[in-house]
């Protein structure tokens, strides 16, 4: 299904603009708009059309003269086939049509040769049929087994799963009596990690005379052709040699080291009581051991990263869950779900410490890019002269101190999400490059001669007034409109009502466990003090206050004096921001008039229309 906007009237009558489901299309007189109009009634950035899970959507971007859909003025509307959008004298019609003769229904596949699955049968499958996509195709030998093993190793998310997958394959294919894996315990004593069948751990040993060859030299060894004599014919890398008899119980033994990046992770063991291993079995075990080494190395690295992530999260009391069920947070969570399903840029506004990064992570996890990386960059923490280099990369020698190439954050986040915190600190030059990326153009790293094209969803955050920055020429107007395709406001902690109590309980439980004080309580006076405090530093300040109190308080409970809220006696009107005063005074007026907006408007000395506009602007619940 393809879609385009057809201009039916106005200066551009007859033109058609194809729509892209993967990125928003801006309408306006601005030169960077994908659908550029010359209609004088149109604003520079008049509206934006984008696609989400419910279909095509249109949103007016605070235009001067408004936007109409099917004759009705609207700020936001869903568009379907033949809907008309009117901007001044320009009328645009949405056309949706099937992919046509080239579509999937009309395509024909020409086959020059066919094979039936009956031509390829396995005697038995070492995977469940639902999990093994080629369980009926293995007559071509062990190449198919190794292919299936590779797929299984890619699916396994932990080291134990990787090991079990391989041991089951080898036992099935070689018909070995015992298959095991041993790891070096640190003193050259190899101890069993996994053995099949269970209970056979005592049989899995390495003869001392072979340890150096297997472990130090990384050789795979097959000991077979056992006779009544004292010597046995063995094979290593295609060379026959003799070894002393190891154990009369075993006629065939294969040892294969697990070597990855020069490190020995362990040794695979296979044993048979009757001589039945073949050269094909030996080659299968060697190849499988190499795959297992890579799989284990990645699993160990993944486990290490998970443990480090958990350690950092525990230390900082971080949580992927957005704690709170106040009406304002419920509304925010609903908006996050809708924004995540779309593909445009997101601007997150909120005071410092209110949880903007947590909101950005929630958007990323709920988006179609959830399986791809999300990188976080604090623009305020990077020196202005290095911001471009860090974001877009640089080449060796491009400036003093550039002693090697650097891949920028945008390239590192390719196909994923890049979270730009404190976006207002970005230089004007950096803003120009960012705008080109958001418009789908390639960019040029510092000192480079070849442009780079990336696919990145940008989520930006700020605690500053970007509109004021635009008026002061400190922030590009076109970039501002590009970033604010979707805008999320994170409420300050003081406006979240009962959420403060939930957060106090969450942080108290966490830091009691972390600091080993599980029986420490919180007095009612201290809890009341926390609930009444204005929290200028928001959630971050609350977390630090609880952390400090748990460490410093004497048993058996945290007293109000342990909280360190030196300015706790200040009024909630403790800011000079006019918008903050307006929000609080409006709430107070509504409270005094029991929810009557006309009466509240009289108390405030403003008209009813102004009161309703302020309610919508500040998202104040009535």
Coordinates of C-alpha atoms in Angstrom, one line a residue, residues 508 517 520-527 529-530 535 541-566 568:
X508 CA 13.8 3.5 51.2
X517 CA 20.0 -1.8 57.3
X520 CA 15.5 0.8 59.6
X521 CA 12.1 2.6 59.7
X522 CA 10.8 6.0 58.7
X523 CA 9.0 8.1 61.3
X524 CA 5.6 9.6 60.5
X525 CA 7.0 13.1 61.0
X526 CA 9.9 12.4 58.6
X527 CA 7.5 11.0 56.0
X529 CA 8.1 16.3 55.9
X530 CA 9.1 14.5 52.7
X535 CA 11.5 19.2 45.7
X541 CA 17.0 15.0 44.9
X542 CA 14.6 12.7 46.6
X543 CA 16.8 9.7 45.9
X544 CA 19.9 11.4 47.3
X545 CA 18.0 12.5 50.4
X546 CA 16.8 9.0 51.2
X547 CA 20.3 7.5 50.4
X548 CA 22.0 9.9 52.8
X549 CA 19.3 9.5 55.5
X550 CA 19.6 5.7 55.5
X551 CA 23.4 5.9 56.0
X552 CA 23.4 8.7 58.6
X553 CA 20.3 8.0 60.7
X554 CA 20.6 6.2 64.1
X555 CA 18.5 3.1 64.8
X556 CA 15.7 2.4 65.0
X557 CA 14.2 5.0 62.6
X558 CA 14.9 8.0 60.3
X559 CA 13.9 11.2 62.0
X560 CA 12.9 14.4 60.3
X561 CA 16.2 15.9 61.4
X562 CA 18.1 13.2 59.4
X563 CA 16.7 14.3 56.1
X564 CA 18.9 17.3 55.6
X565 CA 16.1 19.4 54.1
X566 CA 17.6 22.7 55.2
X568 CA 12.1 22.7 54.1

